[in-house]
mmCIF file with all atom_site columns, C-alpha atoms in Angstrom:
data_model
loop_
_atom_site.group_PDB
_atom_site.id
_atom_site.type_symbol
_atom_site.label_atom_id
_atom_site.label_alt_id
_atom_site.label_comp_id
_atom_site.label_asym_id
_atom_site.label_entity_id
_atom_site.label_seq_id
_atom_site.pdbx_PDB_ins_code
_atom_site.Cartn_x
_atom_site.Cartn_y
_atom_site.Cartn_z
_atom_site.occupancy
_atom_site.B_iso_or_equiv
_atom_site.pdbx_formal_charge
_atom_site.auth_seq_id
_atom_site.auth_comp_id
_atom_site.auth_asym_id
_atom_site.auth_atom_id
_atom_site.pdbx_PDB_model_num
ATOM 1   C CA . UNK A 1 1   ? -44.823 73.803 40.663 1.00 0.00 ? 21  UNK A CA 1
ATOM 2   C CA . UNK A 1 2   ? -42.332 71.029 40.727 1.00 0.00 ? 22  UNK A CA 1
ATOM 3   C CA . UNK A 1 3   ? -43.211 67.361 41.057 1.00 0.00 ? 23  UNK A CA 1
ATOM 4   C CA . UNK A 1 4   ? -40.828 66.534 43.916 1.00 0.00 ? 24  UNK A CA 1
ATOM 5   C CA . UNK A 1 5   ? -42.009 66.464 47.527 1.00 0.00 ? 25  UNK A CA 1
ATOM 6   C CA . UNK A 1 6   ? -39.254 68.554 49.137 1.00 0.00 ? 26  UNK A CA 1
ATOM 7   C CA . UNK A 1 7   ? -36.812 71.319 48.308 1.00 0.00 ? 27  UNK A CA 1
ATOM 8   C CA . UNK A 1 8   ? -33.873 69.904 46.338 1.00 0.00 ? 28  UNK A CA 1
ATOM 9   C CA . UNK A 1 9   ? -32.110 73.264 46.320 1.00 0.00 ? 29  UNK A CA 1
ATOM 10  C CA . UNK A 1 10  ? -31.885 73.491 42.529 1.00 0.00 ? 30  UNK A CA 1
ATOM 11  C CA . UNK A 1 11  ? -31.439 77.132 41.519 1.00 0.00 ? 31  UNK A CA 1
ATOM 12  C CA . UNK A 1 12  ? -30.439 78.995 38.372 1.00 0.00 ? 32  UNK A CA 1
ATOM 13  C CA . UNK A 1 13  ? -27.263 80.153 40.158 1.00 0.00 ? 33  UNK A CA 1
ATOM 14  C CA . UNK A 1 14  ? -26.414 76.555 41.042 1.00 0.00 ? 34  UNK A CA 1
ATOM 15  C CA . UNK A 1 15  ? -26.970 75.235 37.531 1.00 0.00 ? 35  UNK A CA 1
ATOM 16  C CA . UNK A 1 16  ? -25.005 78.029 35.825 1.00 0.00 ? 36  UNK A CA 1
ATOM 17  C CA . UNK A 1 17  ? -22.159 77.827 38.347 1.00 0.00 ? 37  UNK A CA 1
ATOM 18  C CA . UNK A 1 18  ? -21.951 74.052 38.014 1.00 0.00 ? 38  UNK A CA 1
ATOM 19  C CA . UNK A 1 19  ? -21.871 74.294 34.221 1.00 0.00 ? 39  UNK A CA 1
ATOM 20  C CA . UNK A 1 20  ? -19.064 76.843 34.203 1.00 0.00 ? 40  UNK A CA 1
ATOM 21  C CA . UNK A 1 21  ? -17.112 74.928 36.867 1.00 0.00 ? 41  UNK A CA 1
ATOM 22  C CA . UNK A 1 22  ? -17.447 71.719 34.821 1.00 0.00 ? 42  UNK A CA 1
ATOM 23  C CA . UNK A 1 23  ? -15.885 73.439 31.822 1.00 0.00 ? 43  UNK A CA 1
ATOM 24  C CA . UNK A 1 24  ? -13.083 74.706 34.080 1.00 0.00 ? 44  UNK A CA 1
ATOM 25  C CA . UNK A 1 25  ? -12.478 71.214 35.460 1.00 0.00 ? 45  UNK A CA 1
ATOM 26  C CA . UNK A 1 26  ? -12.362 69.792 31.928 1.00 0.00 ? 46  UNK A CA 1
ATOM 27  C CA . UNK A 1 27  ? -9.843  72.427 30.827 1.00 0.00 ? 47  UNK A CA 1
ATOM 28  C CA . UNK A 1 28  ? -7.684  71.835 33.917 1.00 0.00 ? 48  UNK A CA 1
ATOM 29  C CA . UNK A 1 29  ? -7.923  68.066 33.348 1.00 0.00 ? 49  UNK A CA 1
ATOM 30  C CA . UNK A 1 30  ? -6.820  68.486 29.754 1.00 0.00 ? 50  UNK A CA 1
ATOM 31  C CA . UNK A 1 31  ? -3.924  70.545 31.066 1.00 0.00 ? 51  UNK A CA 1
ATOM 32  C CA . UNK A 1 32  ? -2.882  67.676 33.327 1.00 0.00 ? 52  UNK A CA 1
ATOM 33  C CA . UNK A 1 33  ? -3.157  65.165 30.464 1.00 0.00 ? 53  UNK A CA 1
ATOM 34  C CA . UNK A 1 34  ? -1.166  67.350 28.050 1.00 0.00 ? 54  UNK A CA 1
ATOM 35  C CA . UNK A 1 35  ? 1.247   68.573 30.755 1.00 0.00 ? 55  UNK A CA 1
ATOM 36  C CA . UNK A 1 36  ? 0.330   72.166 29.990 1.00 0.00 ? 56  UNK A CA 1
ATOM 37  C CA . UNK A 1 37  ? 0.617   74.758 32.740 1.00 0.00 ? 57  UNK A CA 1
ATOM 38  C CA . UNK A 1 38  ? -1.337  77.218 30.604 1.00 0.00 ? 58  UNK A CA 1
ATOM 39  C CA . UNK A 1 39  ? -4.351  74.892 30.403 1.00 0.00 ? 59  UNK A CA 1
ATOM 40  C CA . UNK A 1 40  ? -4.183  74.105 34.121 1.00 0.00 ? 60  UNK A CA 1
ATOM 41  C CA . UNK A 1 41  ? -4.047  77.820 34.971 1.00 0.00 ? 61  UNK A CA 1
ATOM 42  C CA . UNK A 1 42  ? -6.857  78.501 32.506 1.00 0.00 ? 62  UNK A CA 1
ATOM 43  C CA . UNK A 1 43  ? -9.022  75.806 34.078 1.00 0.00 ? 63  UNK A CA 1
ATOM 44  C CA . UNK A 1 44  ? -8.390  77.209 37.547 1.00 0.00 ? 64  UNK A CA 1
ATOM 45  C CA . UNK A 1 45  ? -9.227  80.694 36.249 1.00 0.00 ? 65  UNK A CA 1
ATOM 46  C CA . UNK A 1 46  ? -12.501 79.406 34.820 1.00 0.00 ? 66  UNK A CA 1
ATOM 47  C CA . UNK A 1 47  ? -13.215 77.886 38.252 1.00 0.00 ? 67  UNK A CA 1
ATOM 48  C CA . UNK A 1 48  ? -12.762 81.307 39.864 1.00 0.00 ? 68  UNK A CA 1
ATOM 49  C CA . UNK A 1 49  ? -15.101 82.811 37.250 1.00 0.00 ? 69  UNK A CA 1
ATOM 50  C CA . UNK A 1 50  ? -17.677 80.119 38.094 1.00 0.00 ? 70  UNK A CA 1
ATOM 51  C CA . UNK A 1 51  ? -17.456 81.068 41.764 1.00 0.00 ? 71  UNK A CA 1
ATOM 52  C CA . UNK A 1 52  ? -17.910 84.777 41.051 1.00 0.00 ? 72  UNK A CA 1
ATOM 53  C CA . UNK A 1 53  ? -20.789 84.248 38.605 1.00 0.00 ? 73  UNK A CA 1
ATOM 54  C CA . UNK A 1 54  ? -22.582 81.952 41.062 1.00 0.00 ? 74  UNK A CA 1
ATOM 55  C CA . UNK A 1 55  ? -22.133 84.487 43.850 1.00 0.00 ? 75  UNK A CA 1
ATOM 56  C CA . UNK A 1 56  ? -23.432 87.346 41.671 1.00 0.00 ? 76  UNK A CA 1
ATOM 57  C CA . UNK A 1 57  ? -26.491 85.306 40.652 1.00 0.00 ? 77  UNK A CA 1
ATOM 58  C CA . UNK A 1 58  ? -27.121 84.372 44.294 1.00 0.00 ? 78  UNK A CA 1
ATOM 59  C CA . UNK A 1 59  ? -27.047 88.038 45.313 1.00 0.00 ? 79  UNK A CA 1
ATOM 60  C CA . UNK A 1 60  ? -29.375 88.890 42.421 1.00 0.00 ? 80  UNK A CA 1
ATOM 61  C CA . UNK A 1 61  ? -31.959 86.464 43.791 1.00 0.00 ? 81  UNK A CA 1
ATOM 62  C CA . UNK A 1 62  ? -31.309 83.432 41.566 1.00 0.00 ? 82  UNK A CA 1
ATOM 63  C CA . UNK A 1 63  ? -29.730 81.377 44.352 1.00 0.00 ? 83  UNK A CA 1
ATOM 64  C CA . UNK A 1 64  ? -30.913 80.333 47.794 1.00 0.00 ? 84  UNK A CA 1
ATOM 65  C CA . UNK A 1 65  ? -29.749 80.711 51.330 1.00 0.00 ? 85  UNK A CA 1
ATOM 66  C CA . UNK A 1 66  ? -29.083 77.871 53.747 1.00 0.00 ? 86  UNK A CA 1
ATOM 67  C CA . UNK A 1 67  ? -32.090 75.802 54.764 1.00 0.00 ? 87  UNK A CA 1
ATOM 68  C CA . UNK A 1 68  ? -35.353 74.980 53.071 1.00 0.00 ? 88  UNK A CA 1
ATOM 69  C CA . UNK A 1 69  ? -37.170 77.546 50.934 1.00 0.00 ? 89  UNK A CA 1
ATOM 70  C CA . UNK A 1 70  ? -40.932 78.143 51.086 1.00 0.00 ? 90  UNK A CA 1
ATOM 71  C CA . UNK A 1 71  ? -42.818 75.643 48.899 1.00 0.00 ? 91  UNK A CA 1
ATOM 72  C CA . UNK A 1 72  ? -43.819 78.274 46.321 1.00 0.00 ? 92  UNK A CA 1
ATOM 73  C CA . UNK A 1 73  ? -40.107 79.026 45.700 1.00 0.00 ? 93  UNK A CA 1
ATOM 74  C CA . UNK A 1 74  ? -38.999 75.407 45.074 1.00 0.00 ? 94  UNK A CA 1
ATOM 75  C CA . UNK A 1 75  ? -38.816 75.737 41.290 1.00 0.00 ? 95  UNK A CA 1
ATOM 76  C CA . UNK A 1 76  ? -35.367 76.580 39.956 1.00 0.00 ? 96  UNK A CA 1
ATOM 77  C CA . UNK A 1 77  ? -36.771 79.352 37.734 1.00 0.00 ? 97  UNK A CA 1
ATOM 78  C CA . UNK A 1 78  ? -38.207 81.273 40.718 1.00 0.00 ? 98  UNK A CA 1
ATOM 79  C CA . UNK A 1 79  ? -36.273 84.209 42.157 1.00 0.00 ? 99  UNK A CA 1
ATOM 80  C CA . UNK A 1 80  ? -35.628 84.264 45.897 1.00 0.00 ? 100 UNK A CA 1
ATOM 81  C CA . UNK A 1 81  ? -37.800 86.881 47.570 1.00 0.00 ? 101 UNK A CA 1
ATOM 82  C CA . UNK A 1 82  ? -35.444 87.346 50.540 1.00 0.00 ? 102 UNK A CA 1
ATOM 83  C CA . UNK A 1 83  ? -32.183 87.805 48.646 1.00 0.00 ? 103 UNK A CA 1
ATOM 84  C CA . UNK A 1 84  ? -32.123 91.591 48.666 1.00 0.00 ? 104 UNK A CA 1
ATOM 85  C CA . UNK A 1 85  ? -32.130 91.739 52.483 1.00 0.00 ? 105 UNK A CA 1
ATOM 86  C CA . UNK A 1 86  ? -29.663 88.844 52.818 1.00 0.00 ? 106 UNK A CA 1
ATOM 87  C CA . UNK A 1 87  ? -30.123 85.304 54.085 1.00 0.00 ? 107 UNK A CA 1
ATOM 88  C CA . UNK A 1 88  ? -29.764 84.093 57.648 1.00 0.00 ? 108 UNK A CA 1
ATOM 89  C CA . UNK A 1 89  ? -26.392 82.397 58.230 1.00 0.00 ? 109 UNK A CA 1
ATOM 90  C CA . UNK A 1 90  ? -25.325 82.872 54.574 1.00 0.00 ? 110 UNK A CA 1
ATOM 91  C CA . UNK A 1 91  ? -21.595 83.410 54.036 1.00 0.00 ? 111 UNK A CA 1
ATOM 92  C CA . UNK A 1 92  ? -22.129 84.848 50.554 1.00 0.00 ? 112 UNK A CA 1
ATOM 93  C CA . UNK A 1 93  ? -24.571 87.466 51.846 1.00 0.00 ? 113 UNK A CA 1
ATOM 94  C CA . UNK A 1 94  ? -22.259 88.354 54.753 1.00 0.00 ? 114 UNK A CA 1
ATOM 95  C CA . UNK A 1 95  ? -19.313 88.792 52.344 1.00 0.00 ? 115 UNK A CA 1
ATOM 96  C CA . UNK A 1 96  ? -21.464 91.152 50.270 1.00 0.00 ? 116 UNK A CA 1
ATOM 97  C CA . UNK A 1 97  ? -22.378 93.195 53.354 1.00 0.00 ? 117 UNK A CA 1
ATOM 98  C CA . UNK A 1 98  ? -25.946 91.919 53.585 1.00 0.00 ? 118 UNK A CA 1
ATOM 99  C CA . UNK A 1 99  ? -26.142 91.020 57.257 1.00 0.00 ? 119 UNK A CA 1
ATOM 100 C CA . UNK A 1 100 ? -29.443 89.832 58.674 1.00 0.00 ? 120 UNK A CA 1
ATOM 101 C CA . UNK A 1 101 ? -30.076 88.018 61.918 1.00 0.00 ? 121 UNK A CA 1
ATOM 102 C CA . UNK A 1 102 ? -32.900 85.597 62.691 1.00 0.00 ? 122 UNK A CA 1
ATOM 103 C CA . UNK A 1 103 ? -34.618 88.290 64.778 1.00 0.00 ? 123 UNK A CA 1
ATOM 104 C CA . UNK A 1 104 ? -34.539 90.690 61.811 1.00 0.00 ? 124 UNK A CA 1
ATOM 105 C CA . UNK A 1 105 ? -35.970 88.159 59.374 1.00 0.00 ? 125 UNK A CA 1
ATOM 106 C CA . UNK A 1 106 ? -39.481 88.365 60.788 1.00 0.00 ? 126 UNK A CA 1
ATOM 107 C CA . UNK A 1 107 ? -40.085 84.638 60.421 1.00 0.00 ? 127 UNK A CA 1
ATOM 108 C CA . UNK A 1 108 ? -43.067 83.275 62.264 1.00 0.00 ? 128 UNK A CA 1
ATOM 109 C CA . UNK A 1 109 ? -43.343 79.609 63.164 1.00 0.00 ? 129 UNK A CA 1
ATOM 110 C CA . UNK A 1 110 ? -46.495 77.654 63.885 1.00 0.00 ? 130 UNK A CA 1
ATOM 111 C CA . UNK A 1 111 ? -46.278 75.218 66.778 1.00 0.00 ? 131 UNK A CA 1
ATOM 112 C CA . UNK A 1 112 ? -48.439 72.104 67.150 1.00 0.00 ? 132 UNK A CA 1
ATOM 113 C CA . UNK A 1 113 ? -51.246 73.818 69.088 1.00 0.00 ? 133 UNK A CA 1
ATOM 114 C CA . UNK A 1 114 ? -51.560 76.618 66.521 1.00 0.00 ? 134 UNK A CA 1
ATOM 115 C CA . UNK A 1 115 ? -49.839 79.296 68.603 1.00 0.00 ? 135 UNK A CA 1
ATOM 116 C CA . UNK A 1 116 ? -47.753 81.666 66.534 1.00 0.00 ? 136 UNK A CA 1
ATOM 117 C CA . UNK A 1 117 ? -44.196 82.179 67.837 1.00 0.00 ? 137 UNK A CA 1
ATOM 118 C CA . UNK A 1 118 ? -41.982 84.968 66.506 1.00 0.00 ? 138 UNK A CA 1
ATOM 119 C CA . UNK A 1 119 ? -38.178 84.785 66.524 1.00 0.00 ? 139 UNK A CA 1
ATOM 120 C CA . UNK A 1 120 ? -35.518 82.118 66.282 1.00 0.00 ? 140 UNK A CA 1
ATOM 121 C CA . UNK A 1 121 ? -37.443 78.881 66.708 1.00 0.00 ? 141 UNK A CA 1
ATOM 122 C CA . UNK A 1 122 ? -35.524 75.846 65.543 1.00 0.00 ? 142 UNK A CA 1
ATOM 123 C CA . UNK A 1 123 ? -35.924 72.110 65.422 1.00 0.00 ? 143 UNK A CA 1
ATOM 124 C CA . UNK A 1 124 ? -32.750 70.209 64.622 1.00 0.00 ? 144 UNK A CA 1
ATOM 125 C CA . UNK A 1 125 ? -31.095 73.277 63.062 1.00 0.00 ? 145 UNK A CA 1
ATOM 126 C CA . UNK A 1 126 ? -34.014 74.109 60.766 1.00 0.00 ? 146 UNK A CA 1
ATOM 127 C CA . UNK A 1 127 ? -36.635 76.789 61.403 1.00 0.00 ? 147 UNK A CA 1
ATOM 128 C CA . UNK A 1 128 ? -39.838 75.221 62.707 1.00 0.00 ? 148 UNK A CA 1
ATOM 129 C CA . UNK A 1 129 ? -41.903 76.390 59.714 1.00 0.00 ? 149 UNK A CA 1
ATOM 130 C CA . UNK A 1 130 ? -39.459 74.664 57.352 1.00 0.00 ? 150 UNK A CA 1
ATOM 131 C CA . UNK A 1 131 ? -39.309 71.487 59.411 1.00 0.00 ? 151 UNK A CA 1
ATOM 132 C CA . UNK A 1 132 ? -43.092 71.098 59.379 1.00 0.00 ? 152 UNK A CA 1
ATOM 133 C CA . UNK A 1 133 ? -43.282 71.183 55.557 1.00 0.00 ? 153 UNK A CA 1
ATOM 134 C CA . UNK A 1 134 ? -40.251 68.987 54.969 1.00 0.00 ? 154 UNK A CA 1
ATOM 135 C CA . UNK A 1 135 ? -40.612 65.464 53.635 1.00 0.00 ? 155 UNK A CA 1
ATOM 136 C CA . UNK A 1 136 ? -39.964 62.929 56.373 1.00 0.00 ? 156 UNK A CA 1
ATOM 137 C CA . UNK A 1 137 ? -38.812 60.265 53.892 1.00 0.00 ? 157 UNK A CA 1
ATOM 138 C CA . UNK A 1 138 ? -35.357 61.756 53.224 1.00 0.00 ? 158 UNK A CA 1
#
């Protein structure tokens, strides 16, 4: 379990994609400094590879969808349990053909009096269950 109090969104897909994209930016930057179209094109190509690798890792469960994950999935080494069915409102999942609506997700939210509500319950754009566990000091 991680030491932080809320979901930072760190995932293996994010770290790997950022690393590859950083190399691509460095290569493209060197191309600008050396006035080399080949290096600039190579850096842009590496950026496209970073995008594709990040997307593939996200679809394999090493990324996360929009919003806050359950507390037990906060660690960046933990695979996302809902990736195979697709994430709600996730462009990457929709592009891959994994369409899921909030009604299909089966999320259940607890309200203040302890009544369980099924469906699309939101508070400020976040599902109620996620908003309850979020750190208020952000």
